[in-house]
C-alpha cells in the first residue's frame, strides 16, 4: 500500500513539473517572437511641405530701377516691404525689363513653322511627352559629349534663343561644380533647363568650360514652369518635369513667354551636407554678367521680403523660386 502511494505521489509530482514546463515555454513564446521580429523600417522625414510656397505671392515692384546705375553696395540691398503684394506681370526685384525679342517677329524665325520645329526637335533627339505636349531630353543626348561654356549662351541668340540664366558654382570633393539653369524663349518654344557640370580641380581646361556630369555625379532635380508671375500666383502651371536623377533636366512647350517674367520652381537634392553647403553658398553668390550680385535669398528671412528669387533648404534638399536671378543672354542687363 505504501509502495503504491509513493508511486502515485511521484507520478503527480512528475505531471506537475511537466505542466509547469509547458506553462513556462508558453510564456516565453511571445518574447522569442519579439526578438526574432524584423525591425520596423526607419521613416524618412517628409519633405512634402518643405516650403510654404502655396502661401507665397510674388511681389509687384512698380519702381524697378536699373542696378547698373546704382552704387555697387546696393547689390545686396533688400526691399523694405512688410508683406509681399499681389503680383502683376511686371518684373520684380530692382530690375529693368530689357527689350525681349518676339520670336514671331525676328528675322531668323520667318518661314519657320511648328512642323519644321518638330522635325528639328526629333532630329536633335528630343522626346515628346504627349500628355503634357512638351519636349524634353533623355539621359544621353548628343549634347552630353560637348560639355558647356558661356560661349554657347552668346551664340544661342543667333538661333533665336533668348533666355535668363544663372550659375551656381561651388567646390565639392576633388571637383569644381557648376549647376547652371536657363529659362525663356527657344525659337518657337517656351521652356527651362537645369544642368549639372563638373571639372577636375587640376584641369587644364579654360576657366569657363565644364564637362557634363557623369553617371556618378547625377543629382535629383525637377521643376514646375509658369509662363508669367501672374500664372504662378494663380498656381496655373504650364508644365512640369518630375524629380529624378539627371544631369540635364529640360522641358519645352510651343508658345511665347517673356524670359524675365516666367517662373521656374525647382527642387534640387544634394548628395550630402557638404555638397548642400556648397550649393547654398553658390545660390547666395549668383551674379549678373558683369559680376555684380543678383542672387537668391533664403525664404523666411528679413532679406527675402519682397524678393522674387528665393530658396529654402531642408537638410540636403532645396526648393527654389526663380524669376530673374542671374542675367540674360541677349541685349540688356537685368541687374
Tab-separated table of C-alpha atoms in Angstrom:
chain	number	residue	atom	x	y	z
A	1	UNK	CA	0.000	0.000	0.000
A	2	UNK	CA	2.757	2.365	0.982
A	3	UNK	CA	4.597	1.496	-2.215
A	4	UNK	CA	1.545	2.331	-4.356
A	5	UNK	CA	1.105	5.643	-2.553
A	6	UNK	CA	4.715	6.581	-3.249
A	7	UNK	CA	4.289	5.738	-6.927
A	8	UNK	CA	1.092	7.808	-7.217
A	9	UNK	CA	2.766	10.752	-5.443
A	10	UNK	CA	5.791	10.565	-7.728
A	11	UNK	CA	3.531	10.482	-10.774
A	12	UNK	CA	1.643	13.556	-9.596
A	13	UNK	CA	4.911	15.392	-8.981
A	14	UNK	CA	6.155	14.458	-12.460
A	15	UNK	CA	2.911	15.677	-14.057
A	16	UNK	CA	3.099	18.930	-12.094
A	17	UNK	CA	6.690	19.541	-13.233
A	18	UNK	CA	5.744	18.727	-16.828
A	19	UNK	CA	2.792	21.148	-16.767
A	20	UNK	CA	4.985	23.862	-15.243
A	21	UNK	CA	7.479	23.418	-18.065
A	22	UNK	CA	4.738	23.732	-20.655
A	23	UNK	CA	3.433	26.871	-18.992
A	24	UNK	CA	6.896	28.403	-18.857
A	25	UNK	CA	7.535	27.644	-22.522
A	26	UNK	CA	4.178	29.140	-23.421
A	27	UNK	CA	5.082	32.364	-21.645
A	28	UNK	CA	8.398	32.669	-23.480
A	29	UNK	CA	6.965	32.289	-26.962
A	30	UNK	CA	5.825	35.918	-27.319
A	31	UNK	CA	9.208	37.104	-26.044
A	32	UNK	CA	11.014	34.949	-28.588
A	33	UNK	CA	8.756	36.191	-31.363
A	34	UNK	CA	9.522	39.768	-30.404
A	35	UNK	CA	13.257	39.101	-30.542
A	36	UNK	CA	13.146	37.478	-33.953
A	37	UNK	CA	10.704	40.021	-35.448
A	38	UNK	CA	12.233	42.227	-38.168
A	39	UNK	CA	12.862	45.800	-37.038
A	40	UNK	CA	10.424	48.395	-38.287
A	41	UNK	CA	11.772	50.468	-41.197
A	42	UNK	CA	13.088	53.919	-40.328
A	43	UNK	CA	10.654	56.541	-41.503
A	44	UNK	CA	12.118	59.045	-43.942
A	45	UNK	CA	11.296	62.626	-42.926
A	46	UNK	CA	8.610	64.050	-45.174
A	47	UNK	CA	9.536	66.940	-47.450
A	48	UNK	CA	6.040	67.368	-48.836
A	49	UNK	CA	5.563	70.696	-47.067
A	50	UNK	CA	9.203	71.736	-47.194
A	51	UNK	CA	8.447	75.235	-48.452
A	52	UNK	CA	5.168	77.004	-47.866
A	53	UNK	CA	5.199	78.469	-51.352
A	54	UNK	CA	1.468	77.804	-51.578
A	55	UNK	CA	1.064	80.818	-49.341
A	56	UNK	CA	3.701	82.936	-51.095
A	57	UNK	CA	2.804	85.556	-53.685
A	58	UNK	CA	5.448	87.060	-55.914
A	59	UNK	CA	5.817	90.792	-55.307
A	60	UNK	CA	4.852	93.630	-57.598
A	61	UNK	CA	7.618	96.213	-57.953
A	62	UNK	CA	6.327	99.300	-59.756
A	63	UNK	CA	9.529	101.247	-59.093
A	64	UNK	CA	12.038	98.969	-60.786
A	65	UNK	CA	15.407	100.598	-61.375
A	66	UNK	CA	18.477	99.609	-63.286
A	67	UNK	CA	21.001	98.300	-60.758
A	68	UNK	CA	23.801	99.184	-63.175
A	69	UNK	CA	23.136	102.867	-62.357
A	70	UNK	CA	23.193	102.283	-58.598
A	71	UNK	CA	26.216	102.119	-56.263
A	72	UNK	CA	27.704	98.653	-56.062
A	73	UNK	CA	26.748	98.449	-52.386
A	74	UNK	CA	23.095	98.258	-53.433
A	75	UNK	CA	23.570	94.826	-54.961
A	76	UNK	CA	22.730	93.099	-51.715
A	77	UNK	CA	20.121	95.598	-50.518
A	78	UNK	CA	16.629	94.480	-49.636
A	79	UNK	CA	13.229	95.904	-50.445
A	80	UNK	CA	11.618	97.392	-47.343
A	81	UNK	CA	8.228	95.734	-47.500
A	82	UNK	CA	6.360	94.123	-44.659
A	83	UNK	CA	4.491	91.623	-46.792
A	84	UNK	CA	4.605	90.546	-50.433
A	85	UNK	CA	1.925	92.181	-52.543
A	86	UNK	CA	-0.126	90.509	-55.261
A	87	UNK	CA	1.806	90.266	-58.495
A	88	UNK	CA	1.250	91.700	-61.918
A	89	UNK	CA	3.310	90.803	-64.945
A	90	UNK	CA	5.952	93.442	-64.205
A	91	UNK	CA	9.428	92.242	-63.361
A	92	UNK	CA	10.217	92.446	-59.613
A	93	UNK	CA	13.452	92.672	-57.654
A	94	UNK	CA	15.021	96.022	-58.605
A	95	UNK	CA	15.384	95.130	-62.251
A	96	UNK	CA	14.714	96.679	-65.592
A	97	UNK	CA	12.824	94.973	-68.342
A	98	UNK	CA	15.207	94.575	-71.260
A	99	UNK	CA	13.595	94.544	-74.649
A	100	UNK	CA	12.696	90.907	-75.166
A	101	UNK	CA	12.757	89.823	-78.805
A	102	UNK	CA	9.480	88.383	-80.022
A	103	UNK	CA	10.415	85.163	-81.846
A	104	UNK	CA	7.461	85.515	-84.161
A	105	UNK	CA	8.817	88.851	-85.413
A	106	UNK	CA	12.553	88.200	-85.646
A	107	UNK	CA	14.258	87.688	-88.979
A	108	UNK	CA	15.641	84.265	-88.075
A	109	UNK	CA	12.198	82.790	-87.422
A	110	UNK	CA	10.499	83.996	-90.591
A	111	UNK	CA	9.411	80.973	-92.559
A	112	UNK	CA	9.917	78.514	-89.675
A	113	UNK	CA	6.733	76.620	-88.911
A	114	UNK	CA	5.772	74.479	-85.957
A	115	UNK	CA	6.086	71.456	-88.203
A	116	UNK	CA	9.668	72.468	-89.009
A	117	UNK	CA	10.430	72.832	-85.296
A	118	UNK	CA	9.016	69.402	-84.531
A	119	UNK	CA	11.219	67.882	-87.226
A	120	UNK	CA	14.259	69.674	-85.808
A	121	UNK	CA	13.478	68.551	-82.267
A	122	UNK	CA	13.106	64.941	-83.340
A	123	UNK	CA	16.345	65.102	-85.313
A	124	UNK	CA	18.110	66.517	-82.239
A	125	UNK	CA	16.925	63.581	-80.114
A	126	UNK	CA	14.264	65.287	-78.006
A	127	UNK	CA	11.468	63.145	-76.576
A	128	UNK	CA	7.800	64.087	-76.865
A	129	UNK	CA	5.506	63.858	-73.825
A	130	UNK	CA	2.061	63.558	-75.366
A	131	UNK	CA	0.210	64.036	-72.076
A	132	UNK	CA	1.783	67.441	-71.396
A	133	UNK	CA	2.513	68.306	-75.045
A	134	UNK	CA	6.156	69.083	-74.245
A	135	UNK	CA	9.598	68.056	-75.451
A	136	UNK	CA	12.487	67.058	-73.195
A	137	UNK	CA	15.905	65.396	-73.308
A	138	UNK	CA	16.809	61.882	-72.214
A	139	UNK	CA	19.865	60.881	-70.177
A	140	UNK	CA	22.299	60.545	-73.058
A	141	UNK	CA	21.622	63.068	-75.811
A	142	UNK	CA	24.425	64.004	-78.190
A	143	UNK	CA	24.957	67.265	-76.261
A	144	UNK	CA	26.385	65.307	-73.336
A	145	UNK	CA	29.652	64.833	-75.216
A	146	UNK	CA	30.369	68.535	-75.584
A	147	UNK	CA	30.236	69.978	-72.074
A	148	UNK	CA	29.266	73.604	-71.612
A	149	UNK	CA	30.825	77.052	-71.762
A	150	UNK	CA	29.431	80.578	-71.691
A	151	UNK	CA	30.245	80.902	-75.377
A	152	UNK	CA	27.256	78.661	-76.088
A	153	UNK	CA	24.972	81.219	-74.396
A	154	UNK	CA	26.385	84.021	-76.503
A	155	UNK	CA	25.840	82.053	-79.690
A	156	UNK	CA	22.310	80.987	-78.761
A	157	UNK	CA	20.913	84.435	-79.569
A	158	UNK	CA	21.767	83.865	-83.232
A	159	UNK	CA	19.434	80.857	-83.109
A	160	UNK	CA	16.650	82.993	-81.613
A	161	UNK	CA	17.132	81.533	-78.153
A	162	UNK	CA	16.630	84.357	-75.675
A	163	UNK	CA	16.705	83.423	-72.023
A	164	UNK	CA	17.704	84.182	-68.460
A	165	UNK	CA	20.456	82.046	-66.937
A	166	UNK	CA	22.338	81.746	-63.652
A	167	UNK	CA	25.388	79.807	-62.495
A	168	UNK	CA	25.664	78.236	-59.050
A	169	UNK	CA	29.384	77.467	-58.606
A	170	UNK	CA	30.960	75.546	-55.728
A	171	UNK	CA	33.714	73.071	-54.879
A	172	UNK	CA	32.885	69.557	-53.702
A	173	UNK	CA	35.226	66.586	-53.362
A	174	UNK	CA	38.034	66.896	-55.864
A	175	UNK	CA	35.998	68.824	-58.423
A	176	UNK	CA	34.647	72.220	-59.294
A	177	UNK	CA	30.891	72.012	-59.768
A	178	UNK	CA	28.506	74.234	-61.690
A	179	UNK	CA	24.731	73.997	-61.606
A	180	UNK	CA	23.507	76.221	-64.424
A	181	UNK	CA	19.854	76.867	-65.201
A	182	UNK	CA	18.086	78.546	-68.121
A	183	UNK	CA	14.525	79.708	-68.818
A	184	UNK	CA	12.873	81.685	-71.569
A	185	UNK	CA	12.238	81.588	-75.288
A	186	UNK	CA	13.788	78.915	-77.502
A	187	UNK	CA	12.732	79.965	-81.005
A	188	UNK	CA	9.043	78.917	-81.060
A	189	UNK	CA	9.101	77.250	-77.647
A	190	UNK	CA	8.969	78.356	-74.013
A	191	UNK	CA	10.893	76.294	-71.516
A	192	UNK	CA	13.592	75.769	-68.942
A	193	UNK	CA	16.699	73.697	-68.220
A	194	UNK	CA	18.667	72.541	-65.183
A	195	UNK	CA	22.220	71.344	-65.900
A	196	UNK	CA	24.951	69.785	-63.738
A	197	UNK	CA	28.586	70.169	-64.800
A	198	UNK	CA	31.949	69.297	-63.229
A	199	UNK	CA	35.652	69.887	-63.737
A	200	UNK	CA	38.732	68.441	-62.018
A	201	UNK	CA	40.443	70.936	-59.755
A	202	UNK	CA	43.733	70.412	-61.582
A	203	UNK	CA	42.064	70.626	-65.022
A	204	UNK	CA	43.917	72.448	-67.791
A	205	UNK	CA	40.651	73.400	-69.499
A	206	UNK	CA	39.600	77.032	-69.724
A	207	UNK	CA	38.066	78.551	-66.608
A	208	UNK	CA	34.571	78.690	-68.079
A	209	UNK	CA	34.460	75.203	-69.636
A	210	UNK	CA	32.880	72.316	-67.702
A	211	UNK	CA	32.145	68.727	-68.642
A	212	UNK	CA	28.632	67.330	-68.370
A	213	UNK	CA	28.231	65.359	-65.145
A	214	UNK	CA	28.857	61.618	-65.480
A	215	UNK	CA	26.589	58.931	-64.068
A	216	UNK	CA	28.314	59.062	-60.660
A	217	UNK	CA	27.511	62.746	-60.312
A	218	UNK	CA	23.836	62.851	-61.249
A	219	UNK	CA	21.605	64.860	-58.928
A	220	UNK	CA	17.902	64.537	-58.198
A	221	UNK	CA	16.150	67.538	-59.691
A	222	UNK	CA	12.892	68.653	-61.248
A	223	UNK	CA	10.852	71.792	-61.821
A	224	UNK	CA	7.465	73.413	-62.455
A	225	UNK	CA	7.201	76.017	-65.209
A	226	UNK	CA	4.846	79.015	-65.078
A	227	UNK	CA	4.506	81.305	-68.090
A	228	UNK	CA	4.130	84.513	-66.027
A	229	UNK	CA	4.360	85.649	-62.413
A	230	UNK	CA	0.572	86.050	-62.516
A	231	UNK	CA	0.259	82.392	-63.545
A	232	UNK	CA	2.500	81.473	-60.626
A	233	UNK	CA	0.417	83.479	-58.164
A	234	UNK	CA	-2.683	81.710	-59.507
A	235	UNK	CA	-0.792	78.379	-59.492
A	236	UNK	CA	-1.558	77.940	-63.173
A	237	UNK	CA	1.349	75.669	-64.104
A	238	UNK	CA	2.153	75.301	-67.807
A	239	UNK	CA	4.063	72.021	-67.387
A	240	UNK	CA	6.441	70.198	-65.065
A	241	UNK	CA	9.449	67.915	-65.074
A	242	UNK	CA	9.446	65.209	-62.384
A	243	UNK	CA	12.038	64.860	-59.647
A	244	UNK	CA	14.595	62.332	-60.907
A	245	UNK	CA	18.329	61.713	-61.127
A	246	UNK	CA	19.654	63.604	-64.109
A	247	UNK	CA	22.427	65.833	-65.374
A	248	UNK	CA	20.228	67.891	-67.738
A	249	UNK	CA	16.578	68.234	-66.795
A	250	UNK	CA	14.679	70.054	-69.564
A	251	UNK	CA	11.189	70.896	-70.763
A	252	UNK	CA	9.910	72.909	-73.748
A	253	UNK	CA	6.406	73.734	-74.974
A	254	UNK	CA	5.252	75.631	-78.063
A	255	UNK	CA	4.308	79.220	-77.237
A	256	UNK	CA	5.770	82.598	-76.344
A	257	UNK	CA	6.941	83.844	-72.937
A	258	UNK	CA	8.871	86.780	-71.521
A	259	UNK	CA	12.143	85.296	-70.169
A	260	UNK	CA	12.319	87.828	-67.311
A	261	UNK	CA	8.764	87.135	-66.172
A	262	UNK	CA	8.276	83.378	-66.499
A	263	UNK	CA	8.718	81.491	-63.221
A	264	UNK	CA	10.515	78.214	-62.537
A	265	UNK	CA	10.025	76.467	-59.191
A	266	UNK	CA	12.855	73.972	-58.818
A	267	UNK	CA	13.610	71.083	-56.473
A	268	UNK	CA	17.228	70.013	-56.067
A	269	UNK	CA	18.742	67.361	-53.779
A	270	UNK	CA	22.434	67.367	-52.880
A	271	UNK	CA	24.442	64.208	-52.232
A	272	UNK	CA	25.287	65.146	-48.638
A	273	UNK	CA	25.662	68.026	-46.216
A	274	UNK	CA	28.989	69.186	-47.654
A	275	UNK	CA	27.515	69.490	-51.146
A	276	UNK	CA	24.377	71.184	-49.805
A	277	UNK	CA	26.562	73.756	-48.044
A	278	UNK	CA	28.328	74.434	-51.346
A	279	UNK	CA	25.055	74.785	-53.258
A	280	UNK	CA	23.644	77.180	-50.678
A	281	UNK	CA	26.750	79.346	-50.844
A	282	UNK	CA	26.561	79.274	-54.657
A	283	UNK	CA	22.918	80.410	-54.669
A	284	UNK	CA	23.774	83.340	-52.409
A	285	UNK	CA	26.579	84.391	-54.726
A	286	UNK	CA	24.827	84.286	-58.100
A	287	UNK	CA	25.872	87.312	-60.152
A	288	UNK	CA	24.900	89.132	-63.292
A	289	UNK	CA	27.108	89.071	-66.365
A	290	UNK	CA	29.246	91.903	-65.004
A	291	UNK	CA	29.940	90.101	-61.751
A	292	UNK	CA	27.536	92.085	-59.586
A	293	UNK	CA	25.365	90.179	-57.118
A	294	UNK	CA	21.902	89.214	-58.348
A	295	UNK	CA	21.366	86.223	-56.052
A	296	UNK	CA	18.755	84.055	-54.366
A	297	UNK	CA	17.575	84.915	-50.848
A	298	UNK	CA	16.720	82.482	-48.077
A	299	UNK	CA	12.962	82.244	-47.757
A	300	UNK	CA	11.596	83.475	-44.438
A	301	UNK	CA	14.457	85.840	-43.637
A	302	UNK	CA	14.196	89.609	-43.476
A	303	UNK	CA	16.474	89.909	-46.511
A	304	UNK	CA	13.970	87.889	-48.563
A	305	UNK	CA	10.997	90.187	-48.005
A	306	UNK	CA	9.661	91.444	-51.303
A	307	UNK	CA	12.095	89.355	-53.332
A	308	UNK	CA	11.265	87.158	-56.286
A	309	UNK	CA	14.289	84.831	-56.243
A	310	UNK	CA	14.082	82.605	-53.176
A	311	UNK	CA	15.346	79.313	-51.813
A	312	UNK	CA	14.653	77.205	-48.766
A	313	UNK	CA	16.860	74.387	-47.568
A	314	UNK	CA	15.725	71.374	-45.576
A	315	UNK	CA	18.650	69.083	-44.858
A	316	UNK	CA	20.167	68.406	-48.258
A	317	UNK	CA	17.097	69.399	-50.274
A	318	UNK	CA	16.396	72.796	-51.827
A	319	UNK	CA	13.195	74.337	-53.115
A	320	UNK	CA	13.863	77.379	-55.306
A	321	UNK	CA	11.663	80.087	-56.868
A	322	UNK	CA	13.401	81.707	-59.833
A	323	UNK	CA	12.236	84.759	-61.749
A	324	UNK	CA	15.251	86.859	-62.696
A	325	UNK	CA	18.381	85.985	-60.719
A	326	UNK	CA	21.446	85.867	-62.981
A	327	UNK	CA	21.387	87.600	-66.361
A	328	UNK	CA	20.001	87.494	-69.887
A	329	UNK	CA	21.983	86.174	-72.857
A	330	UNK	CA	20.537	88.863	-75.116
A	331	UNK	CA	20.869	92.653	-75.230
A	332	UNK	CA	20.094	94.340	-71.912
A	333	UNK	CA	21.069	93.599	-68.327
A	334	UNK	CA	18.507	92.842	-65.644
A	335	UNK	CA	20.766	93.814	-62.752
